[in-house]
Tab-separated table of C-alpha atoms in Angstrom:
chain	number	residue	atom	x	y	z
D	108	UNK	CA	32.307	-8.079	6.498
D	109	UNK	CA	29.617	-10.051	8.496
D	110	UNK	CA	25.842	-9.252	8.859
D	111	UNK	CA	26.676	-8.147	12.425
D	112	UNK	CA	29.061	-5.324	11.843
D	113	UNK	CA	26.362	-3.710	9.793
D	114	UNK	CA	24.587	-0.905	11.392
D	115	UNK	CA	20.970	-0.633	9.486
D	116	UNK	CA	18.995	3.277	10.228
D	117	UNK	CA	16.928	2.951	12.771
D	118	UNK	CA	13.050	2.177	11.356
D	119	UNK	CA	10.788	5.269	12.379
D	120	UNK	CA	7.858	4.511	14.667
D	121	UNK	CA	4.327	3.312	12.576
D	122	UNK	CA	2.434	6.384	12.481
D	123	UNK	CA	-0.748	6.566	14.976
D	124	UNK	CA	-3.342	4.178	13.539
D	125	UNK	CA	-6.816	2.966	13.934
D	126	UNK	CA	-7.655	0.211	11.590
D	127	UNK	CA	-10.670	-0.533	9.556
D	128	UNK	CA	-12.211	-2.461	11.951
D	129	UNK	CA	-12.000	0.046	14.716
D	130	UNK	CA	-8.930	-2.083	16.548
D	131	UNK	CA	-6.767	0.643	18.365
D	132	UNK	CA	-3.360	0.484	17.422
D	133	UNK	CA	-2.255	3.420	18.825
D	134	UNK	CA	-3.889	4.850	21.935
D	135	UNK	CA	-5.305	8.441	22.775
D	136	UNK	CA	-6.256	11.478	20.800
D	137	UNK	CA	-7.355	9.546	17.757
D	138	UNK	CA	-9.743	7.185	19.193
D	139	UNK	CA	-11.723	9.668	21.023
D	140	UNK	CA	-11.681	11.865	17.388
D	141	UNK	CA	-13.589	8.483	15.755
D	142	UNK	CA	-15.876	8.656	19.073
D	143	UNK	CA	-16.630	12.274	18.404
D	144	UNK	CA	-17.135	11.907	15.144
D	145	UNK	CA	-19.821	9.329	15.613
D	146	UNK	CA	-21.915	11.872	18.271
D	147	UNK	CA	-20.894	14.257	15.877
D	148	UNK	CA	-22.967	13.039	12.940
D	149	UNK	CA	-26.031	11.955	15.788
D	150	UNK	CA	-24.847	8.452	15.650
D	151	UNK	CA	-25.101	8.550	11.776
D	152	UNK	CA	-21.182	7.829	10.232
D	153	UNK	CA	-18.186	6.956	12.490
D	154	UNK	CA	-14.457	7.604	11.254
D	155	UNK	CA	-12.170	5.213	11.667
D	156	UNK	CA	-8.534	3.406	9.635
D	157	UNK	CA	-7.347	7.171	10.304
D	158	UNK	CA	-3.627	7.704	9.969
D	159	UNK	CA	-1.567	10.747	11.257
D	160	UNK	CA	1.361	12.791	12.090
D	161	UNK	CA	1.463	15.125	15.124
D	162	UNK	CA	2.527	18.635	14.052
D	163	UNK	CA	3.406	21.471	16.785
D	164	UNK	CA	-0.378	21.567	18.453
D	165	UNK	CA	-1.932	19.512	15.978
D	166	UNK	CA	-2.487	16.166	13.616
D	167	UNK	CA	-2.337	16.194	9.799
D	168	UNK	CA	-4.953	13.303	9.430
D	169	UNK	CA	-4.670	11.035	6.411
D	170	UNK	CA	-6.392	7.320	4.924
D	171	UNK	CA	-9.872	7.901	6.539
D	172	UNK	CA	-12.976	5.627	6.140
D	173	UNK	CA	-16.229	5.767	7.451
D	174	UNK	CA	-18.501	3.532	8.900
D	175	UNK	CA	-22.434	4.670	8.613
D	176	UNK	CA	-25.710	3.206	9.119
D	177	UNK	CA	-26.273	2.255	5.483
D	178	UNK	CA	-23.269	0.188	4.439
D	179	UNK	CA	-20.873	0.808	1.665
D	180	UNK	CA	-22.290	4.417	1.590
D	181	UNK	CA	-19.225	5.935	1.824
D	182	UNK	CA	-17.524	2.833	-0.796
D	183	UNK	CA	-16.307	-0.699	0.224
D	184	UNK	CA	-14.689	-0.193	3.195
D	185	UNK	CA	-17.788	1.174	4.820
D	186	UNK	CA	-18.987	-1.800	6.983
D	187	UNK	CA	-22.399	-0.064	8.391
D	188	UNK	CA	-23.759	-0.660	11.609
D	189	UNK	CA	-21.206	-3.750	12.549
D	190	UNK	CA	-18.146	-1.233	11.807
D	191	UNK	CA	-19.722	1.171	14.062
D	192	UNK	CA	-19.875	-1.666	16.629
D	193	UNK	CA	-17.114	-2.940	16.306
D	194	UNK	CA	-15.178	-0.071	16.609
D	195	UNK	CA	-16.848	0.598	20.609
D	196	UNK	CA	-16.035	-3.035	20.945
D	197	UNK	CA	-12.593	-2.006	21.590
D	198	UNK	CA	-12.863	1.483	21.828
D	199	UNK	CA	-11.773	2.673	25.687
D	200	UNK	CA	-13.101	6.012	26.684
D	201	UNK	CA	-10.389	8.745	27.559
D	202	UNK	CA	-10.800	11.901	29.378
D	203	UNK	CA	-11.786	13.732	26.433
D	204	UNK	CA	-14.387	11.276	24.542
């Protein structure tokens, strides 16, 4: 049998995903959550590196970190005030931010 008559299951989309450093890797709904979230908190924390699955309405969020105006507040991965800005860097508005 060669490699090409081998069928492998099809790999599942990546989940949607912001990463640590605010970089969108999948667009909509979750980026403008980590935008609320920072006028939320007045401008104090920003969530972000969130991971989820769409359920019938809704997201079941996993893997957060925060971002918040005193680094490593919230442990390593918080990256303070050049998390925050790094995240609008690349953040585009939607019609719900």
């Amino acid at each position: 049998m060669n490699s090409e008559s081998i069928n492998p299951t099809p790999t599942p989309p990546p989940p949607p995903h912001l990463d640590i450093a605010g970089l969108l890797l999948y667009a909509g709904t979750l980026s403008s959550f980590c935008h609320f979230t920072y006028h939320k908190s007045k401008g104090n924390m920003l969530i972000v590196d969130i991971q989820g699955v769409m359920t019938t309405g809704s997201y079941l969020l996993t893997d957060p970190s925060l971002h918040s105006k005193k680094q490593c507040q919230y442990g390593d991965l918080d990256h303070g005030m050049n998390g925050i800005y790094n995240f609008f860097t690349t953040h585009e508005c939607t019609g719900i931010c």
